[in-house]
mmCIF file of C-alpha atoms in Angstrom:
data_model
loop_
_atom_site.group_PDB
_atom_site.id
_atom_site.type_symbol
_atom_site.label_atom_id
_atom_site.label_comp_id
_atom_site.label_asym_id
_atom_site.label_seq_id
_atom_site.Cartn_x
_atom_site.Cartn_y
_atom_site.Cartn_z
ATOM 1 C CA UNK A 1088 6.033 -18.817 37.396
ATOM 2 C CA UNK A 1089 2.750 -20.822 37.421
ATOM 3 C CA UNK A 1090 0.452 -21.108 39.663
ATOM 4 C CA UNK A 1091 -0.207 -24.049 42.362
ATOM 5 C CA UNK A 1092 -3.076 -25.104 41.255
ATOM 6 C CA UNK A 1093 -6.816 -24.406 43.454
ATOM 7 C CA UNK A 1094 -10.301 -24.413 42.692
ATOM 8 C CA UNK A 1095 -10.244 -20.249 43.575
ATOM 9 C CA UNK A 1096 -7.397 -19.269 41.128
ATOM 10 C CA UNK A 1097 -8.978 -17.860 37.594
ATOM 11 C CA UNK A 1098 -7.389 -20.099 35.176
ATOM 12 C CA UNK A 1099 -5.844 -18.551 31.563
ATOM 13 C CA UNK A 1100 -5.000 -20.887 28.770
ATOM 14 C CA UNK A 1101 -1.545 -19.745 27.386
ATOM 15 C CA UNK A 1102 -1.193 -21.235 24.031
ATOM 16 C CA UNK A 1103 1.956 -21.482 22.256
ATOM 17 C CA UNK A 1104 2.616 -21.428 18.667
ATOM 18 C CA UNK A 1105 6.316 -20.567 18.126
ATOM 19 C CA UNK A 1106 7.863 -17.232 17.503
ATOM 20 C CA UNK A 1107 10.887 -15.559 18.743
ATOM 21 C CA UNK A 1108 9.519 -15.698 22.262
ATOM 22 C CA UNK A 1109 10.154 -19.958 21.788
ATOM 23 C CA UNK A 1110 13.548 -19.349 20.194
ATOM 24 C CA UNK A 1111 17.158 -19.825 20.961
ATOM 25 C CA UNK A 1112 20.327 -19.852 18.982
ATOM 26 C CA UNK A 1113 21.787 -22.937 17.765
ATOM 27 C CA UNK A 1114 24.792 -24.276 17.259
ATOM 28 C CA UNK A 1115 25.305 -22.292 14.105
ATOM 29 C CA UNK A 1116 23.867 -19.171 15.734
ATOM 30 C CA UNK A 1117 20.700 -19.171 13.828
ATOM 31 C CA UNK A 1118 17.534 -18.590 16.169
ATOM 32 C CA UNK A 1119 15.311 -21.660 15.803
ATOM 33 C CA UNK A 1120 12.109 -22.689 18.326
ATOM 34 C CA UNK A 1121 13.008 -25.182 21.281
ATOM 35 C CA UNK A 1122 11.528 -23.579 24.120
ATOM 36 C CA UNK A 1123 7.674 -24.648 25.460
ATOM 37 C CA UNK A 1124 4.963 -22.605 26.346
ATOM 38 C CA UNK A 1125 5.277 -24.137 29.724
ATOM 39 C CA UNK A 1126 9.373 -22.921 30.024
ATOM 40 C CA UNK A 1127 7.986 -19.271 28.723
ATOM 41 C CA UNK A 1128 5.289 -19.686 31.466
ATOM 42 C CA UNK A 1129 7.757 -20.609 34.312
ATOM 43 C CA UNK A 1130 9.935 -17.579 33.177
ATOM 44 C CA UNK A 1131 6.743 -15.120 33.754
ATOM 45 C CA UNK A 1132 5.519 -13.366 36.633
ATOM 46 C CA UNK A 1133 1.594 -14.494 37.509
ATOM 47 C CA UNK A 1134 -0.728 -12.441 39.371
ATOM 48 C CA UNK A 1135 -1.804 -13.393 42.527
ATOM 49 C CA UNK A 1136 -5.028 -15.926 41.648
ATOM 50 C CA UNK A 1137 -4.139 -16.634 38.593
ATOM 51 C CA UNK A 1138 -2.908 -20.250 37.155
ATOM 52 C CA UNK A 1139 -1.334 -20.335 33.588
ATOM 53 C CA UNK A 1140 -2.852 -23.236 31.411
ATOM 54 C CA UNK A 1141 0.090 -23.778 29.270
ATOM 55 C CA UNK A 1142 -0.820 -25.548 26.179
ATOM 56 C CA UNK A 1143 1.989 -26.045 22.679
ATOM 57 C CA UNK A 1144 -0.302 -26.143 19.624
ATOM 58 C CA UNK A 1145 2.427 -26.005 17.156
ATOM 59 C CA UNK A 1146 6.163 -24.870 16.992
ATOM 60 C CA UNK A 1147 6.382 -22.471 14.103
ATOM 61 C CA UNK A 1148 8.062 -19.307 12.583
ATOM 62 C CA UNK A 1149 5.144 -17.079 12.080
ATOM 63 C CA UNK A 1150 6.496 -15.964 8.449
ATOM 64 C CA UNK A 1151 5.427 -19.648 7.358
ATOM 65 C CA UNK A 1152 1.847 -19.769 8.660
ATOM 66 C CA UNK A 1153 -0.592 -21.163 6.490
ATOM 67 C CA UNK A 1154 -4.506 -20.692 6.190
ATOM 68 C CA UNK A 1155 -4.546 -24.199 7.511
ATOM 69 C CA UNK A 1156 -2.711 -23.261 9.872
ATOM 70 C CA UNK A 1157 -4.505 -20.109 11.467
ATOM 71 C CA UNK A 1158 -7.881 -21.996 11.133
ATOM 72 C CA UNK A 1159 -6.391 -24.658 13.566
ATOM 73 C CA UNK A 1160 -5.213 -21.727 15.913
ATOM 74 C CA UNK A 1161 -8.162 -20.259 15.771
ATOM 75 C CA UNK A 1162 -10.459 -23.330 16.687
ATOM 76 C CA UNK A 1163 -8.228 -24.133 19.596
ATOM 77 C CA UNK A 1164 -9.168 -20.891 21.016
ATOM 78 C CA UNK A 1165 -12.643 -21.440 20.281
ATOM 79 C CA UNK A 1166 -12.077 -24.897 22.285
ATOM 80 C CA UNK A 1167 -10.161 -23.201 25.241
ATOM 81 C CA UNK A 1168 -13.479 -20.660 25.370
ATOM 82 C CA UNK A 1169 -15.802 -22.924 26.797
ATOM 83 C CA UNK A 1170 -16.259 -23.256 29.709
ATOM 84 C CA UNK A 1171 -15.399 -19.391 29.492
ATOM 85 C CA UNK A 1172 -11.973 -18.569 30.898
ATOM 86 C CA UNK A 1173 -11.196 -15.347 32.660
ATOM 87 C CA UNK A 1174 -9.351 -14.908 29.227
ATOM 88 C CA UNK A 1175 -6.815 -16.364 27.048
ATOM 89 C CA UNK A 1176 -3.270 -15.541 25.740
ATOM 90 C CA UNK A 1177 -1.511 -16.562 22.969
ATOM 91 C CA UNK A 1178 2.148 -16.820 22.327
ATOM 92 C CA UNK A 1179 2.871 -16.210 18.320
ATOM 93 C CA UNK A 1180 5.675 -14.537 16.195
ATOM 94 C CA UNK A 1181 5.861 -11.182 15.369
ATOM 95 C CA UNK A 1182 5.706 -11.225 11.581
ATOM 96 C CA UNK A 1183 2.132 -12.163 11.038
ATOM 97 C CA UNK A 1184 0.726 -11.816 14.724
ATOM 98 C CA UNK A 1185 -1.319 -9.353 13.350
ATOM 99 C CA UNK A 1186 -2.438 -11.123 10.815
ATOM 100 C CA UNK A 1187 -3.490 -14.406 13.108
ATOM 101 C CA UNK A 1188 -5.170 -11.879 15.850
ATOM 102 C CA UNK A 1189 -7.325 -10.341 13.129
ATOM 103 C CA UNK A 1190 -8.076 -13.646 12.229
ATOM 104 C CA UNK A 1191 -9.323 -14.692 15.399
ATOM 105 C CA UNK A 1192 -11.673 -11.808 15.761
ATOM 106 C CA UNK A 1193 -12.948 -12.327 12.273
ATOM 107 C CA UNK A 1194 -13.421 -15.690 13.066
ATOM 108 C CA UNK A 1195 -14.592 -16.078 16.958
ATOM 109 C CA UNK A 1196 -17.678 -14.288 18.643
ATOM 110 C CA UNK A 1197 -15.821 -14.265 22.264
ATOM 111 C CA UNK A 1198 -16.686 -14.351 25.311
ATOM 112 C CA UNK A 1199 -13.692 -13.228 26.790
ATOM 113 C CA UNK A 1200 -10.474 -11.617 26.140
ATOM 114 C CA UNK A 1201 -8.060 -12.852 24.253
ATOM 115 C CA UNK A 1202 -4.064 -11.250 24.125
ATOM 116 C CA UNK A 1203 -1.680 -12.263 21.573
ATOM 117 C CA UNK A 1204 2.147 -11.472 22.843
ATOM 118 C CA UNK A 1205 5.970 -12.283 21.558
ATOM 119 C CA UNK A 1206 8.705 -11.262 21.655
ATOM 120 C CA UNK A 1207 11.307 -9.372 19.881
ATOM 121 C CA UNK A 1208 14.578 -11.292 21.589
ATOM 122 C CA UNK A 1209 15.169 -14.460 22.153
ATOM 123 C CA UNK A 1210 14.617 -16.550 24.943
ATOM 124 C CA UNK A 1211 18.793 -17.068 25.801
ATOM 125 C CA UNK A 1212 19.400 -13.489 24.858
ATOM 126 C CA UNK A 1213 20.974 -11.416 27.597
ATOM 127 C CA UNK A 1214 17.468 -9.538 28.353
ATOM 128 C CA UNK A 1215 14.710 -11.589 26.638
ATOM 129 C CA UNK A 1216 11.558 -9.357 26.548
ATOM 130 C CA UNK A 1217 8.959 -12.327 25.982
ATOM 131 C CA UNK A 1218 8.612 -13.350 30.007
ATOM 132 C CA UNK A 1219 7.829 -9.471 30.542
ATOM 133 C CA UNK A 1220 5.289 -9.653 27.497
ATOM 134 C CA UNK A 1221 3.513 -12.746 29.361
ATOM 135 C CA UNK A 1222 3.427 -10.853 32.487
ATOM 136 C CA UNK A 1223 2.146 -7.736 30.634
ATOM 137 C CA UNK A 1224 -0.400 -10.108 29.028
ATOM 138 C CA UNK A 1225 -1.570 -11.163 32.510
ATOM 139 C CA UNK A 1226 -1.642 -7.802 33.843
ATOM 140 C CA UNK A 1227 -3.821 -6.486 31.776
ATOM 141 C CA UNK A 1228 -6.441 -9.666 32.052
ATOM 142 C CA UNK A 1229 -5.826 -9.440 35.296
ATOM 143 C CA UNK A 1230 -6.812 -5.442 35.720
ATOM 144 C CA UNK A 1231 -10.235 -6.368 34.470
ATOM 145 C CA UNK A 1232 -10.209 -3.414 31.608
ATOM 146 C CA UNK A 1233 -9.830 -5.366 28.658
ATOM 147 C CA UNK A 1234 -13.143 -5.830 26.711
ATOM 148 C CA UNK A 1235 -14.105 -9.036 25.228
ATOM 149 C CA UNK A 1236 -12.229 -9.620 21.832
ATOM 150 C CA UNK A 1237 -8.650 -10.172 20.514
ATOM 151 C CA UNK A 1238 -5.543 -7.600 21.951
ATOM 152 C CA UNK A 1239 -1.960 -7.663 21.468
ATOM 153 C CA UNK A 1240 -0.040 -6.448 24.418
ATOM 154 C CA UNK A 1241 3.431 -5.924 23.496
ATOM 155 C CA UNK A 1242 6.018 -3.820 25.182
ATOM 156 C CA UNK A 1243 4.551 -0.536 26.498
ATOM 157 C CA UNK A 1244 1.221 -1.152 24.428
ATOM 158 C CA UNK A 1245 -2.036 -2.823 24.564
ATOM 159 C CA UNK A 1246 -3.413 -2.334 21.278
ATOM 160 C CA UNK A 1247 -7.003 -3.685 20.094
ATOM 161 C CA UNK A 1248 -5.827 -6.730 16.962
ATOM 162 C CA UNK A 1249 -8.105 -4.973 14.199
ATOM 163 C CA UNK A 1250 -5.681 -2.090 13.112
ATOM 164 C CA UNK A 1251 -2.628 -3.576 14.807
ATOM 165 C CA UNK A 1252 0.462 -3.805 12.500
ATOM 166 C CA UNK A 1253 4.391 -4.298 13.133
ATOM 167 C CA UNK A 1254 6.083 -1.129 12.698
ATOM 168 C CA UNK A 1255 9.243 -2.060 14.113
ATOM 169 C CA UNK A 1256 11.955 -4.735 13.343
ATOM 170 C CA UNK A 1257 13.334 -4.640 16.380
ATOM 171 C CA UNK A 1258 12.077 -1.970 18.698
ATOM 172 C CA UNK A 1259 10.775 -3.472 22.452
ATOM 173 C CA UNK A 1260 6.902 -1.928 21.479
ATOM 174 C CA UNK A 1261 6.752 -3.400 17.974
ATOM 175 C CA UNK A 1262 3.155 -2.470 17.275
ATOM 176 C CA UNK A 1263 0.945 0.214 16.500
ATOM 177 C CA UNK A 1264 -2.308 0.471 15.167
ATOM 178 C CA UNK A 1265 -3.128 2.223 12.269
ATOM 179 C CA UNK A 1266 -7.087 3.025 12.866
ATOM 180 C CA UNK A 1267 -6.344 4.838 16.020
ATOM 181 C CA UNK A 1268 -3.241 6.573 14.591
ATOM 182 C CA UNK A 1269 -5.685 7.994 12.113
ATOM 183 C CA UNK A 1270 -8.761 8.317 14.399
ATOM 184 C CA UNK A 1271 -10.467 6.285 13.006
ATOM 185 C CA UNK A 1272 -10.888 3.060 15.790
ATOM 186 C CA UNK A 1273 -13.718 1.459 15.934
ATOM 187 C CA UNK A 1274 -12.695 -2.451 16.973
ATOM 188 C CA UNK A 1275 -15.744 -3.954 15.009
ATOM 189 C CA UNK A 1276 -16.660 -6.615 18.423
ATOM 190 C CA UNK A 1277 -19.847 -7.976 18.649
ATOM 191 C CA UNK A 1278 -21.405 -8.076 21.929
ATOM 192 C CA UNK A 1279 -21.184 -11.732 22.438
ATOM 193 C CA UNK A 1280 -24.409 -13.683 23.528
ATOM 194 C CA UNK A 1281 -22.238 -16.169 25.314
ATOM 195 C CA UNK A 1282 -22.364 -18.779 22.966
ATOM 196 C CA UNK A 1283 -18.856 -19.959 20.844
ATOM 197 C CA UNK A 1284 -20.143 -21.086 17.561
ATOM 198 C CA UNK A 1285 -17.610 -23.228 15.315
ATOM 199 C CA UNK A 1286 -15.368 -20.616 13.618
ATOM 200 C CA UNK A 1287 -15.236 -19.845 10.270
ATOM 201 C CA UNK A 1288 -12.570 -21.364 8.104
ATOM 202 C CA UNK A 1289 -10.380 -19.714 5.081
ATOM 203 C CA UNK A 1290 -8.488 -22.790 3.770
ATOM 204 C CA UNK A 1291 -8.842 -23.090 0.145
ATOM 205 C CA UNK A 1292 -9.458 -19.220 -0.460
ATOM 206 C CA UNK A 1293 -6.293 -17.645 -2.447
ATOM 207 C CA UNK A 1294 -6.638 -13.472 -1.941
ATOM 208 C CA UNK A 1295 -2.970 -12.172 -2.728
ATOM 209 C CA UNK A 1296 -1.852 -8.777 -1.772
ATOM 210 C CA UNK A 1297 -0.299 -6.851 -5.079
ATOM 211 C CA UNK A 1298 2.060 -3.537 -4.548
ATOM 212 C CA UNK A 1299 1.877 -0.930 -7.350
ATOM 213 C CA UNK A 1300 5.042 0.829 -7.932
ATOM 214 C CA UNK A 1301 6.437 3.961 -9.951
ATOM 215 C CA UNK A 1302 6.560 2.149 -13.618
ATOM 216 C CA UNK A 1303 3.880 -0.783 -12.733
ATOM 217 C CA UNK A 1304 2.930 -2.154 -16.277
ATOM 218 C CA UNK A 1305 0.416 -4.769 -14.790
ATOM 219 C CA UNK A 1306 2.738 -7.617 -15.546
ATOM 220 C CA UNK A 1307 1.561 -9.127 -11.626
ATOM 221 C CA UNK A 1308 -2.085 -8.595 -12.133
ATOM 222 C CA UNK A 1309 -1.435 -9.904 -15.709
ATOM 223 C CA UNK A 1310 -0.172 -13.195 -15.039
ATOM 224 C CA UNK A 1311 -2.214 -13.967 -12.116
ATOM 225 C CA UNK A 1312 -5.114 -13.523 -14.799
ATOM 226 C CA UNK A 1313 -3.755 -15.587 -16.820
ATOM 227 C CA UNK A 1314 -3.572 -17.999 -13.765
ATOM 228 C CA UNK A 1315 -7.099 -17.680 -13.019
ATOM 229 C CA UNK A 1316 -8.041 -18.280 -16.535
ATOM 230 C CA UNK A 1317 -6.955 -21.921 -16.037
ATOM 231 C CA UNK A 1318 -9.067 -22.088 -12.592
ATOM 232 C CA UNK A 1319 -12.927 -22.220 -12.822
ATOM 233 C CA UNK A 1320 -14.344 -19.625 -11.040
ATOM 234 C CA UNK A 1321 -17.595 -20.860 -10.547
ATOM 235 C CA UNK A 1322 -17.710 -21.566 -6.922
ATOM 236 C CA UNK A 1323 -15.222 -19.318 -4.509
ATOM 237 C CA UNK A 1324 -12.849 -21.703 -3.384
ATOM 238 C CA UNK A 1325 -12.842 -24.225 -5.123
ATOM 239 C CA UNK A 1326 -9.479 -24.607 -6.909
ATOM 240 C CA UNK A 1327 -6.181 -24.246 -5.565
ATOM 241 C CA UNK A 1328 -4.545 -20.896 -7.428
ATOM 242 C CA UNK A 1329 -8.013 -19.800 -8.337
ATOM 243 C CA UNK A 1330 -7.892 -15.958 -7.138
ATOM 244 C CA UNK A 1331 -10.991 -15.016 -4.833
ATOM 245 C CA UNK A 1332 -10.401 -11.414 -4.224
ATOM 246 C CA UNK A 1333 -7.492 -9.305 -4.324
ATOM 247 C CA UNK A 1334 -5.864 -6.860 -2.239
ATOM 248 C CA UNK A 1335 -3.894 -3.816 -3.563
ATOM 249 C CA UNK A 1336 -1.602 -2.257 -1.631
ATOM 250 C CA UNK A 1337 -1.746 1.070 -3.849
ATOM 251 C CA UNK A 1338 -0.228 4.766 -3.762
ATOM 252 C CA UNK A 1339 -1.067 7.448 -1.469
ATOM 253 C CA UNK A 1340 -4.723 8.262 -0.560
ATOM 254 C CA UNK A 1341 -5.797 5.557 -2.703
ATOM 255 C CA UNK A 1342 -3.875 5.668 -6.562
ATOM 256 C CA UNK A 1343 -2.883 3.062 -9.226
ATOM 257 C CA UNK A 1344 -0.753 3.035 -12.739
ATOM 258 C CA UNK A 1345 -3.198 3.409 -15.454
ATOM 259 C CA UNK A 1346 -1.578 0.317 -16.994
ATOM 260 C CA UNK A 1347 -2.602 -1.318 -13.719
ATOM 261 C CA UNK A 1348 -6.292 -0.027 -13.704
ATOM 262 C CA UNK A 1349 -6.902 -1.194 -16.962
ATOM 263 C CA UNK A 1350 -5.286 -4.928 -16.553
ATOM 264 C CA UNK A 1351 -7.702 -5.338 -13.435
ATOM 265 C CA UNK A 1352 -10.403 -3.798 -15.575
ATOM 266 C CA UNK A 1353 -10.187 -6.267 -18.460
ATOM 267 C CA UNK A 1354 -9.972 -9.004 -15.799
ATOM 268 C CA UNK A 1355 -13.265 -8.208 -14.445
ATOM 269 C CA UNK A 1356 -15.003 -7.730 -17.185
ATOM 270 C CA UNK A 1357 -14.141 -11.407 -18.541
ATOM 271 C CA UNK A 1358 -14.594 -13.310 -15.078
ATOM 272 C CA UNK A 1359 -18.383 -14.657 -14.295
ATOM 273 C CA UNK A 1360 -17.903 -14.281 -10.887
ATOM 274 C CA UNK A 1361 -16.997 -10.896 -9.168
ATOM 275 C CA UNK A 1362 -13.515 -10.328 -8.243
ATOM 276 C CA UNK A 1363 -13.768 -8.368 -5.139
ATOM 277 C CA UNK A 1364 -11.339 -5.950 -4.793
ATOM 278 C CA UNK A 1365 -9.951 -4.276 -1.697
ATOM 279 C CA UNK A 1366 -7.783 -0.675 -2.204
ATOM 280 C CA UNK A 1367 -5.307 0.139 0.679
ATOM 281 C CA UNK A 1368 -2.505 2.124 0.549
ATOM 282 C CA UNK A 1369 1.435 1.435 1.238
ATOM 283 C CA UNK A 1370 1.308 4.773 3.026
ATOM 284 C CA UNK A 1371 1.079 3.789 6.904
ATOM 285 C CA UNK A 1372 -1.112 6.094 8.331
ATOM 286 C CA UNK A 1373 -3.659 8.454 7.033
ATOM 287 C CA UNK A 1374 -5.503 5.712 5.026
ATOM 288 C CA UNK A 1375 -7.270 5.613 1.484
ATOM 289 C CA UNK A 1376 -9.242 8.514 0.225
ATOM 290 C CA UNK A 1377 -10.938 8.067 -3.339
ATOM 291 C CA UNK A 1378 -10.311 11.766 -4.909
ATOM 292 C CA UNK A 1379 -8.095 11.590 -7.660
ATOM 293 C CA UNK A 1380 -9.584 11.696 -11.134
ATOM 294 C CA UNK A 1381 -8.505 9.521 -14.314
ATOM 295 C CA UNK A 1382 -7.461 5.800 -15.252
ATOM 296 C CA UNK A 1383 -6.323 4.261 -11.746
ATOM 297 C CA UNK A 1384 -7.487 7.353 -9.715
ATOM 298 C CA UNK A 1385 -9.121 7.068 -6.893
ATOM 299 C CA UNK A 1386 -12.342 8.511 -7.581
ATOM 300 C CA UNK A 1387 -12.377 6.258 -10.782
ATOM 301 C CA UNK A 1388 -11.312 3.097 -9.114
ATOM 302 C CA UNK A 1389 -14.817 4.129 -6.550
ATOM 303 C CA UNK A 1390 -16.935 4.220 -9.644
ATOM 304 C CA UNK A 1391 -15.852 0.574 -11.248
ATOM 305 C CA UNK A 1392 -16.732 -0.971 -7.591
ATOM 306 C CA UNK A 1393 -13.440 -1.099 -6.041
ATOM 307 C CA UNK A 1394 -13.660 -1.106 -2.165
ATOM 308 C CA UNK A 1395 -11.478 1.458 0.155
ATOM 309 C CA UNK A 1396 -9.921 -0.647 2.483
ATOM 310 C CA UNK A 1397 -9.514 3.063 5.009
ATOM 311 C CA UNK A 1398 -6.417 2.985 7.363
ATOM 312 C CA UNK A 1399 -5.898 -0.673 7.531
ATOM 313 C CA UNK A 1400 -2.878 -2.276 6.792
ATOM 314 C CA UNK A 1401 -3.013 -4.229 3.914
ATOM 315 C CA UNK A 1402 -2.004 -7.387 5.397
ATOM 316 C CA UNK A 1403 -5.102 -6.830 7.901
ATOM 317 C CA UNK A 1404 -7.449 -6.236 4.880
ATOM 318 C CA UNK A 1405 -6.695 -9.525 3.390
ATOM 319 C CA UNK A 1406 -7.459 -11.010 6.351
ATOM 320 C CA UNK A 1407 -10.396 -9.398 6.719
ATOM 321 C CA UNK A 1408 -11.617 -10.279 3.388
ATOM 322 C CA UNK A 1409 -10.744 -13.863 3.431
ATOM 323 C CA UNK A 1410 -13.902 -14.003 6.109
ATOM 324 C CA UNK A 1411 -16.011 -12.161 4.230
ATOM 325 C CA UNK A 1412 -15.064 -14.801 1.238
ATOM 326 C CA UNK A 1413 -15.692 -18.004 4.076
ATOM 327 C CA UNK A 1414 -18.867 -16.183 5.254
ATOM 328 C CA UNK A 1415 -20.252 -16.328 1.066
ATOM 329 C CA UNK A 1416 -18.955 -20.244 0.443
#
C-alpha cells in the first residue's frame, strides 16, 4: 500500500503506462486497461520509508506504442529525475517493455535507477503477479544494489534493460537477457555527472526490422526500396516512410539469401545517403559472428559495411539505432 506521506520517507515516482498489470476482463472477456497506477500501488507491498508517487501517463497496450509515444515516456522520466529521486519505476506491458527500457537508457543520462515491471496476469485474475512485481521493483531500489540506469525486475529476475528480451508468453519470469546469456554484458551506462539533459527524440525516424527466411527472394527489401525511392533522402528524417536504417534479423551467426544481399546491395549503391545497416540474428542466444564466405555471408556482408548487431535482440538493436539516427539529425 502507499505510504503516509513525511518529509523522511524516500519518495519513488511509479509511472503507469498500461499493460497487463492495468488490465481486467470485460464484459466480453477480453482483457482491456481500467486499473490506475495508484490501484496497482495500493495492491503492493512498500518498504518501510518509502512513499510511492503514483503518476498515469497514458493507458496503453504496449504492442501499439509509437515513437511518439516512447519519447513522451521517456521525457516524463527525465521530468520525475530532478530533483533526483531515490529511483523510479515504471509500470509498462510486456510486449515492447524491452523495447521502451532500452529506449530510456539510450535516451536519459540518469542519475538514479530506474525499474520497468508488468505483469503477465491480470489484475482480477485469481493470482495477479503485477502487485508482487511492484514490490519486487521496490525491493530492489530499496536494497541499495541497483546501479544508476534502466532495470526490469520481473518475476525471479532483475535484469539490466540493454540485452533484456521476452522469452516467455506466459511464464511468471518473462525475461532474459541475451548479452549475459552469451557473456557478453556490458550495460553501456555512463557515469552520470548529475545533470538530466533533455532526452533525445526518435519521432520521424522509420528503421524497420526485416526477417530473412529459407526461400527469401528480396521481395521486402525490394519494395521498401521502391518506397524510399519516392522519399528524399537528403536529410534523415525528414519524410514519413523514408527508411533511415534497417535492421535484419538474419540466419544463424550472421547469414542472408544471396537474393537478399544483392537487393540491399543495389539499394545502397543508388541512395546518396548511407543506409546504415544493423545484422542480428533470429537465433536467441549466441549472437552474430561474420565467418561465412559468399553473396549474403557473413564475412561478405562485414566487407560491404554492414554492422554486427552481437547478441542483441533485434528489437533492442533497432532501438538502439534509432538514437544513434536522433544523435546525427
Amino acid at each position: 500500500m502507499t505510504s503516509t506521506p513525511s518529509r523522511n520517507y524516500q519518495q519513488i515516482p511509479v509511472l503507469g503506462t498500461g499493460g497487463t498489470i492495468s488490465c481486467t476482463h470485460s464484459p466480453e472477456g477480453d482483457l482491456v486497461p481500467t486499473l490506475t497506477c495508484a490501484d496497482i500501488v495500493n495492491q503492493a507491498r512498500i518498504p518501510q520509508g518509502f512513499q510511492a508517487l503514483p503518476h498515469d501517463i497514458m493507458s496503453i497496450d504496449s504492442s501499439s506504442i509509437t515513437l511518439p509515444q516512447i519519447d513522451e515516456l521517456v521525457a516524463h522520466i527525465a521530468n520525475f529525475c530532478s530533483p533526483t529521486p531515490a529511483g523510479i519505476v515504471v509500470l509498462h506491458g510486456t510486449d515492447t517493455m524491452e523495447e521502451s527500457a532500452l529506449a530510456a537508457a539510450c535516451a536519459l543520462d540518469l542519475p538514479c535507477p530506474v525499474v520497468f515491471t508488468g505483469a503477465q496476469r491480470p489484475g482480477d485474475d485469481a493470482a495477479p503477479d503485477g502487485p508482487a512485481n511492484l514490490s519486487r521493483a521496490f525491493a530492489a531500489l530499496a536494497s541499495g544494489e541497483l546501479s544508476t540506469g534502466v532495470h526490469l525486475v520481473f518475476g525471479d529476475a532483475i535484469l539490466p534493460a540493454r540485452g533484456a528480451y521476452k522469452a516467455h508468453t506466459t511464464a511468471e519470469t518473462a525475461f532474459r537477457n541475451a548479452l549475459i546469456d552469451s557473456g557478453k554484458h556490458d550495460d553501456g551506462s555512463p557515469s552520470p555527472d548529475g545533470t538530466v539533459l533533455p532526452p533525445l527524440q526518435v519521432a520521424g525516424l522509420y528503421v524497420p526490422i526485416v526477417s530473412t527466411f529459407a526461400g527469401d527472394d528480396g521481395q521486402l527489401i525490394r519494395a521498401l526500396r521502391e518506397q524510399n525511392k519516392r522519399q528524399p533522402d537528403t536529410q534523415v528524417g525528414t519524410e514519413v516512410g523514408a527508411v533511415d536504417g534497417l535492421v535484419l534479423a538474419a540466419m544463424g551467426s550472421g547469414n542472408i539469401p544471396t537474393a537478399v544481399a544483392e537487393e540491399l546491395e543495389a539499394w545502397r549503391a543508388e541512395r546518396t545517403t548511407e543506409l546504415p545497416v544493423v545484422v542480428c540474428s533470429r537465433v536467441p542466444t549466441g549472437g552474430v559472428s561474420f565467418v561465412y564466405g559468399g553473396t549474403g555471408g557473413g564475412a561478405q556482408l562485414a566487407r560491404a559495411g554492414f554492422r554486427s548487431g552481437g547478441a542483441m535482440r533485434p528489437s533492442q538493436a533497432r532501438i538502439e539505432l534509432l538514437y544513434e539516427l536522433a544523435r546525427a539529425r
